[in-house]
Each structure stands twice: as C-alpha cells, then as structure tokens.
Short mmCIF file of C-alpha atoms in Angstrom, two decimals:
data_model
loop_
_atom_site.label_atom_id
_atom_site.label_comp_id
_atom_site.label_asym_id
_atom_site.label_seq_id
_atom_site.Cartn_x
_atom_site.Cartn_y
_atom_site.Cartn_z
CA MET B 1 -12.43 -5.01 -4.17
CA ILE B 2 -10.86 -7.83 -6.21
CA SER B 3 -7.70 -7.67 -8.31
CA GLN B 4 -5.57 -10.30 -10.00
CA THR B 5 -1.89 -10.72 -10.83
CA GLU B 6 -0.03 -13.54 -12.54
CA SER B 7 0.53 -15.18 -9.16
CA PHE B 8 -2.62 -14.56 -7.12
CA ILE B 9 -6.11 -13.13 -6.75
CA GLU B 10 -6.32 -10.35 -4.17
CA LYS B 11 -9.56 -9.67 -2.27
CA GLU B 12 -10.31 -7.03 0.33
CA LEU B 13 -12.42 -8.52 3.13
CA THR B 14 -14.26 -7.16 6.15
CA ILE B 15 -14.48 -9.81 8.88
CA THR B 16 -16.05 -7.67 11.62
CA LYS B 17 -16.40 -3.94 12.23
CA TYR B 18 -12.90 -4.12 13.73
CA VAL B 19 -11.16 -6.44 11.27
CA GLU B 20 -10.42 -5.50 7.67
CA GLY B 21 -7.74 -7.18 5.62
CA THR B 22 -6.47 -8.75 2.41
CA LEU B 23 -6.96 -12.32 1.22
CA LEU B 24 -4.46 -13.64 -1.30
CA LEU B 25 -5.52 -16.71 -3.26
CA PRO B 26 -2.80 -18.24 -5.45
CA ASN B 27 -4.01 -18.84 -8.98
CA LYS B 28 -2.86 -22.47 -8.76
CA ASN B 29 -4.38 -23.11 -5.35
CA ASP B 30 -6.50 -26.12 -4.45
CA HIS B 31 -7.57 -24.28 -1.28
CA ASN B 32 -5.88 -26.77 1.01
CA SER B 33 -4.26 -24.31 3.38
CA LEU B 34 -4.78 -20.75 4.62
CA ALA B 35 -2.24 -18.82 6.69
CA ILE B 36 -3.71 -16.09 8.89
CA ILE B 37 -0.98 -13.51 9.56
CA ILE B 38 -1.18 -11.44 12.76
CA GLY B 39 0.97 -8.32 13.12
CA GLY B 40 3.07 -7.08 16.02
CA SER B 41 2.81 -4.32 18.60
CA GLY B 42 1.81 -0.73 17.92
CA PRO B 43 -0.53 0.58 15.19
CA THR B 44 0.62 -2.07 12.70
CA ASP B 45 -1.29 -2.42 9.46
CA ARG B 46 -1.86 -5.52 7.36
CA ASN B 47 1.41 -4.96 5.49
CA GLY B 48 3.52 -4.80 8.65
CA ASN B 49 3.88 -1.01 8.51
CA GLN B 50 3.37 1.90 10.90
CA ASN B 51 3.28 5.64 10.24
CA PHE B 52 7.02 6.16 10.00
CA LEU B 53 8.12 2.56 9.47
CA LYS B 54 7.44 1.27 5.98
CA ASN B 55 8.99 -2.11 5.17
CA ASN B 56 6.05 -4.22 3.93
CA SER B 57 7.30 -7.20 5.93
CA LEU B 58 3.91 -8.92 6.23
CA LYS B 59 2.90 -8.11 2.65
CA LYS B 60 6.15 -9.67 1.43
CA LEU B 61 5.47 -12.71 3.61
CA ALA B 62 1.96 -13.12 2.20
CA GLU B 63 3.06 -12.72 -1.41
CA ALA B 64 5.96 -15.13 -0.93
CA LEU B 65 3.57 -17.74 0.45
CA SER B 66 1.26 -17.18 -2.52
CA SER B 67 4.13 -17.93 -4.88
CA LYS B 68 4.39 -21.31 -3.12
CA GLY B 69 0.67 -22.05 -3.45
CA ILE B 70 -0.40 -21.09 0.07
CA ALA B 71 -3.30 -18.68 0.56
CA SER B 72 -3.09 -16.00 3.23
CA PHE B 73 -5.15 -13.42 5.06
CA ARG B 74 -3.53 -10.46 6.81
CA TYR B 75 -5.38 -7.65 8.53
CA ASP B 76 -4.97 -4.22 10.09
CA LYS B 77 -4.93 -4.06 13.86
CA ARG B 78 -8.16 -2.43 15.00
CA VAL B 79 -6.30 0.66 16.20
CA VAL B 80 -5.21 1.39 12.60
CA LYS B 81 -8.79 1.95 11.51
CA GLN B 82 -9.43 4.03 14.62
CA ILE B 83 -6.48 6.29 13.81
CA LYS B 84 -7.75 6.75 10.23
CA LEU B 85 -11.18 7.70 11.54
CA GLY B 86 -9.74 9.89 14.28
CA ILE B 87 -11.66 7.97 16.93
CA ILE B 88 -9.23 6.26 19.31
CA ASP B 89 -10.59 3.85 21.90
CA GLU B 90 -8.49 4.62 24.98
CA ASN B 91 -9.96 1.58 26.75
CA ILE B 92 -8.62 -0.92 24.22
CA LEU B 93 -7.16 -4.06 25.79
CA PHE B 94 -4.84 -6.83 24.70
CA ASP B 95 -7.86 -9.13 24.88
CA ASP B 96 -9.44 -7.11 22.07
CA PHE B 97 -6.61 -8.18 19.76
CA VAL B 98 -7.22 -11.79 20.77
CA GLU B 99 -10.93 -11.36 20.05
CA ASP B 100 -10.12 -10.06 16.56
CA ALA B 101 -7.87 -13.05 15.87
CA ILE B 102 -10.53 -15.48 17.09
CA SER B 103 -13.16 -13.76 14.93
CA THR B 104 -10.89 -14.11 11.90
CA ILE B 105 -10.18 -17.80 12.42
CA THR B 106 -13.88 -18.46 13.07
CA TYR B 107 -14.88 -16.57 9.92
CA PHE B 108 -12.76 -18.77 7.69
CA ARG B 109 -13.71 -21.93 9.58
CA ASN B 110 -17.37 -21.17 8.95
CA LYS B 111 -16.74 -20.49 5.27
CA ASN B 112 -15.34 -24.04 4.98
CA ILE B 113 -13.23 -23.09 1.95
CA PHE B 114 -9.87 -24.27 3.28
CA LYS B 115 -9.06 -27.75 4.56
CA LYS B 116 -6.56 -26.42 7.08
CA ILE B 117 -5.98 -23.07 8.78
CA TYR B 118 -2.61 -22.02 10.18
CA VAL B 119 -1.92 -19.00 12.35
CA ILE B 120 1.32 -17.03 11.91
CA GLY B 121 1.85 -14.52 14.71
CA HIS B 122 4.64 -11.98 14.41
CA SER B 123 6.15 -10.37 17.54
CA GLN B 124 3.21 -9.38 19.80
CA GLY B 125 1.05 -11.24 17.30
CA SER B 126 2.74 -14.46 18.36
CA LEU B 127 1.08 -14.31 21.78
CA VAL B 128 -2.21 -13.13 20.27
CA GLY B 129 -2.16 -15.98 17.75
CA MET B 130 -1.07 -18.53 20.32
CA ILE B 131 -4.13 -17.80 22.44
CA ALA B 132 -6.54 -17.63 19.49
CA ALA B 133 -5.24 -20.80 17.80
CA LYS B 134 -6.19 -23.10 20.68
CA ASN B 135 -8.94 -25.51 19.57
CA ARG B 136 -9.41 -23.48 16.39
CA ALA B 137 -6.37 -23.77 14.10
CA ASN B 138 -4.55 -26.74 12.55
CA GLY B 139 -1.10 -25.34 13.25
CA PHE B 140 0.67 -22.38 14.80
CA ILE B 141 3.82 -20.51 13.80
CA SER B 142 5.51 -18.14 16.25
CA LEU B 143 7.53 -15.60 14.32
CA ALA B 144 9.85 -13.49 16.52
CA GLY B 145 7.58 -14.14 19.49
CA ALA B 146 8.55 -13.57 23.12
CA GLY B 147 8.95 -16.51 25.48
CA GLU B 148 8.32 -14.43 28.58
CA SER B 149 5.46 -12.24 29.76
CA ILE B 150 5.69 -8.62 28.63
CA ASP B 151 6.70 -7.30 32.07
CA ASN B 152 9.81 -9.51 32.06
CA VAL B 153 10.55 -8.50 28.47
CA ILE B 154 10.35 -4.81 29.43
CA ILE B 155 12.62 -5.33 32.44
CA GLU B 156 15.19 -7.05 30.24
CA GLN B 157 15.03 -4.31 27.59
CA ILE B 158 15.40 -1.52 30.17
CA ASN B 159 18.31 -3.35 31.74
CA LYS B 160 20.06 -3.35 28.37
CA THR B 161 19.25 0.18 27.24
CA ALA B 162 18.79 2.24 30.42
CA PRO B 163 19.87 0.24 33.49
CA GLN B 164 19.57 3.34 35.70
CA PHE B 165 15.78 2.86 35.50
CA ASN B 166 15.77 -0.80 36.58
CA GLY B 167 14.38 -0.09 40.03
CA ASP B 168 11.65 2.23 38.74
CA THR B 169 10.66 -0.24 36.04
CA LYS B 170 10.19 -3.13 38.47
CA ARG B 171 8.30 -0.93 40.94
CA ILE B 172 5.92 0.40 38.29
CA LEU B 173 5.24 -3.00 36.77
CA GLN B 174 4.47 -4.52 40.16
CA ALA B 175 2.01 -1.72 40.90
CA ILE B 176 0.29 -2.03 37.51
CA LYS B 177 0.03 -5.78 37.95
CA LYS B 178 -1.84 -5.16 41.21
CA GLY B 179 -4.27 -2.84 39.42
CA LYS B 180 -2.85 0.43 40.70
CA LYS B 181 -2.58 3.58 38.60
CA VAL B 182 0.99 4.85 38.55
CA LYS B 183 1.63 8.57 38.11
CA ASP B 184 5.18 8.85 39.44
CA TYR B 185 7.24 7.39 36.62
CA PRO B 186 10.44 8.89 35.15
CA PRO B 187 9.70 11.13 32.13
CA ALA B 188 12.09 8.99 30.09
CA LEU B 189 9.73 6.02 30.56
CA LYS B 190 6.54 7.86 29.59
CA SER B 191 6.16 6.03 26.29
CA VAL B 192 6.14 2.72 28.16
CA PHE B 193 4.14 3.61 31.26
CA ARG B 194 1.91 6.57 30.49
CA GLU B 195 -1.39 6.33 32.36
CA ASP B 196 -3.66 5.75 29.37
CA ILE B 197 -1.96 2.44 28.47
CA GLN B 198 -1.49 1.01 31.97
CA GLU B 199 -4.74 -0.99 31.87
CA PHE B 200 -3.70 -2.43 28.50
CA MET B 201 -0.31 -3.30 29.98
CA LYS B 202 -1.91 -5.01 32.98
CA ASN B 203 -4.05 -7.13 30.67
CA TRP B 204 -1.10 -7.99 28.41
CA MET B 205 1.24 -9.02 31.22
CA SER B 206 -1.35 -11.44 32.60
CA TYR B 207 -0.45 -13.87 29.80
CA GLU B 208 2.67 -16.06 29.97
CA PRO B 209 3.64 -17.47 26.56
CA THR B 210 5.38 -20.57 27.92
CA LYS B 211 2.24 -21.61 29.81
CA ILE B 212 -0.02 -20.99 26.83
CA ILE B 213 2.13 -22.83 24.29
CA LYS B 214 2.06 -25.93 26.50
CA GLU B 215 -1.72 -26.07 26.07
CA LEU B 216 -1.66 -26.05 22.26
CA GLU B 217 -2.38 -29.54 20.96
CA ILE B 218 -1.48 -28.73 17.36
CA PRO B 219 1.78 -28.71 15.36
CA ILE B 220 3.96 -25.72 16.28
CA LEU B 221 6.87 -24.04 14.50
CA ILE B 222 8.96 -21.47 16.38
CA ILE B 223 11.05 -19.11 14.22
CA ASN B 224 13.53 -16.40 15.15
CA GLY B 225 16.29 -14.58 13.32
CA ASP B 226 19.73 -14.32 14.88
CA LYS B 227 19.93 -10.65 13.83
CA ASP B 228 16.67 -9.71 15.57
CA LEU B 229 17.26 -6.58 17.67
CA GLN B 230 13.91 -6.84 19.47
CA THR B 231 13.33 -10.53 20.11
CA THR B 232 16.45 -12.52 20.83
CA VAL B 233 17.00 -16.16 19.97
CA SER B 234 16.80 -16.96 23.69
CA GLU B 235 13.06 -16.13 23.57
CA ALA B 236 12.50 -18.77 20.89
CA ILE B 237 14.46 -21.30 22.93
CA LYS B 238 12.22 -20.63 25.96
CA LEU B 239 9.16 -21.43 23.86
CA LYS B 240 10.83 -24.58 22.54
CA GLU B 241 11.72 -25.72 26.05
CA ALA B 242 8.13 -25.17 27.15
CA ARG B 243 6.87 -27.28 24.26
CA PRO B 244 9.63 -29.84 23.49
CA ASN B 245 7.81 -31.51 20.58
CA SER B 246 7.53 -28.24 18.66
CA GLN B 247 9.79 -27.47 15.72
CA ILE B 248 12.27 -24.60 15.86
CA ALA B 249 14.18 -22.72 13.17
CA ILE B 250 16.79 -20.06 13.88
CA ILE B 251 17.29 -18.13 10.64
CA LYS B 252 20.84 -16.93 10.08
CA ASN B 253 21.11 -13.15 9.49
CA MET B 254 17.33 -12.55 9.58
CA ASN B 255 16.14 -9.55 11.60
CA HIS B 256 12.83 -8.52 13.16
CA VAL B 257 11.27 -7.32 9.90
CA LEU B 258 12.14 -10.64 8.26
CA VAL B 259 14.95 -9.54 5.94
CA PRO B 260 18.58 -10.74 5.81
CA ILE B 261 21.12 -8.36 7.36
CA THR B 262 24.81 -8.64 6.60
CA GLY B 263 25.85 -5.24 7.98
CA ASN B 264 25.94 -3.74 11.47
CA ASP B 265 23.16 -2.65 13.84
CA LEU B 266 22.75 0.63 11.97
CA ASP B 267 22.09 -1.26 8.74
CA ASN B 268 19.69 -3.44 10.71
CA SER B 269 17.76 -0.49 12.10
CA LYS B 270 17.58 1.26 8.72
CA SER B 271 15.90 -1.80 7.19
CA TYR B 272 12.78 -1.10 9.28
CA ASN B 273 12.03 1.74 6.88
CA GLU B 274 13.22 0.30 3.57
CA LEU B 275 10.75 -1.19 1.12
CA ASN B 276 13.23 -2.61 -1.38
CA ARG B 277 14.71 -5.37 0.78
CA LYS B 278 13.73 -8.95 -0.01
CA ILE B 279 12.26 -11.22 2.63
CA SER B 280 14.37 -14.13 3.89
CA GLU B 281 14.11 -17.11 1.53
CA GLU B 282 15.03 -19.48 4.35
CA LEU B 283 12.08 -18.15 6.35
CA ILE B 284 9.66 -18.94 3.53
CA GLU B 285 11.16 -22.38 3.01
CA ASN B 286 10.65 -23.26 6.67
CA ILE B 287 7.05 -22.01 6.78
CA VAL B 288 6.08 -23.73 3.52
CA LYS B 289 7.63 -27.02 4.60
CA PHE B 290 5.81 -26.86 7.94
CA ILE B 291 2.42 -26.12 6.38
CA ASN B 292 2.79 -28.72 3.63
CA THR B 293 3.80 -31.49 6.04
CA ASN B 294 1.35 -30.76 8.86
#
C-alpha cells in the first residue's frame, strides 16, 4: 500500500515473513540517507505502541525525520504479528530480533537505493541494533539504550523498586545464566522470571552492550533523556566510556517515549499513553545533525 502526504510518501513493506513495516520517503529526498528504527522491549509495533500503551513515539520520530529530508523504515517486532494471528512462538529468542534487524539492513543494502544506512535502536532495540549494525550500517544511534547486560539492569531495577527481592533476583539470574530452569521464584517476580521466558532471558543476558559498542567501527551517537524513568543517564555514560570517540547527547526533560516532561513522575508515566504530546525537538536536531555530518 502506498499513500502520500505533503511531506512524504508512505509505503508498506514486507521484508521477510517476520518483518513488516513502513517506509517513509520525504518528497524532497535525494535518497542519501535511510534511518532504520528498531523498537524496544515487549510486543512493540512499528509506531512504538503496545496494547495498552499508545504514544506513537516511533511514528513521531519517523515523521519528524521525514520533515528534515531523512527517509526512515520502522517495523513491527515479530511477536506483534504473532499476537495478531494468535500463534505465539514460545521459543522466540533475543537472537531472533537481531536476525530481523540484520535482514532489514541487508534488504535495503541490496536495493542500493540509499547511499547511507543508519540504525536507530530504542531501549532494547539499542542492543539489537548495535549487534546488527556491525559491518552493515554507516552509523548507529543508541536511543535510551542500556549500558549494562540485562541481568544487571534487572538487579538495579529490583533494588530500586522492591529491594526485599534482591537476593532472589540474583539467585534466579545466576541459575538462568547457567541454563537451569527456575520454578521457585516469588509470585511478585512472575512477570520477569516466568518459565516460558527464561530461555529468552538467558540469550538476552549473554550480550554486554559495552563490549559490543567497542567493536563498532562506525560513527556512533548515544542519546538519553534526563527524565527517562526506565533508562537512566548513567547507562548512556557507560556506553560513552566504552567507546570514547562516540558522540553523546543528554536531552533535558526528555523521557523514555521521547517527549518533553516538565511535571512530576506521574505526568511522566501518563505520557506513555498519550498520543497528543510532541516529540522532543532537541532529539530530532541531534539525530539530523549526526546523520547529515556522518
């Protein structure tokens, strides 16, 4: 399906049987650069939404880039299609998300339409994109990406929100890392450690972002908002320290869904399910500058 607005041409594309997404081509585009946008954790669709969280963060990002003359492709995570079809693959791994990202980059490389391809990975998508971009992309942008492996991120989050489960969390993660199935976890931690996602978790925690970013021999931009409730600025700094010649931008008042927040944490949380908020202009300025100069 193809549609057109004053700013861009919109095309629905199927890359593989797992990857379906939207290509935005600015009307005044010389096809120099394409930004491939990779979403975060959970059943996140191409627009950055989940079932009960509608904010259009990634759609807003793509459209904002189009207004600056940069083409983009964003896609549904494979689990989104599975949910729609009612056929969930319980054996899905983190590596499957990496495979989808690699397939997407390769697809556009083979088409030879764009002179340069940049990967923008948001949240979990930062690690996915970081791995996929190696030897394939011309530049990489980490957007609210973790600087530590997921097991350390979980330990830190539990320590902040439910410190009484610190011991259990460390014990369970160690067991999963060794390939053991864990059945004796506190009911309060079921959403994190239920048995059907433990293999996925093991696969995910095998990757350390700081080690991977060191191996990227392409320009890198690390972005985080100082109002991000999920990925703190310290995570961005860890990535920067691992790759000193990368660029870093800490966006004042920007939160995890890429919008400015001037209120409290409640206002911040509410924005995850508000469609009317505008994306951070400073974020777009930083991304556009990076792509246009690299």
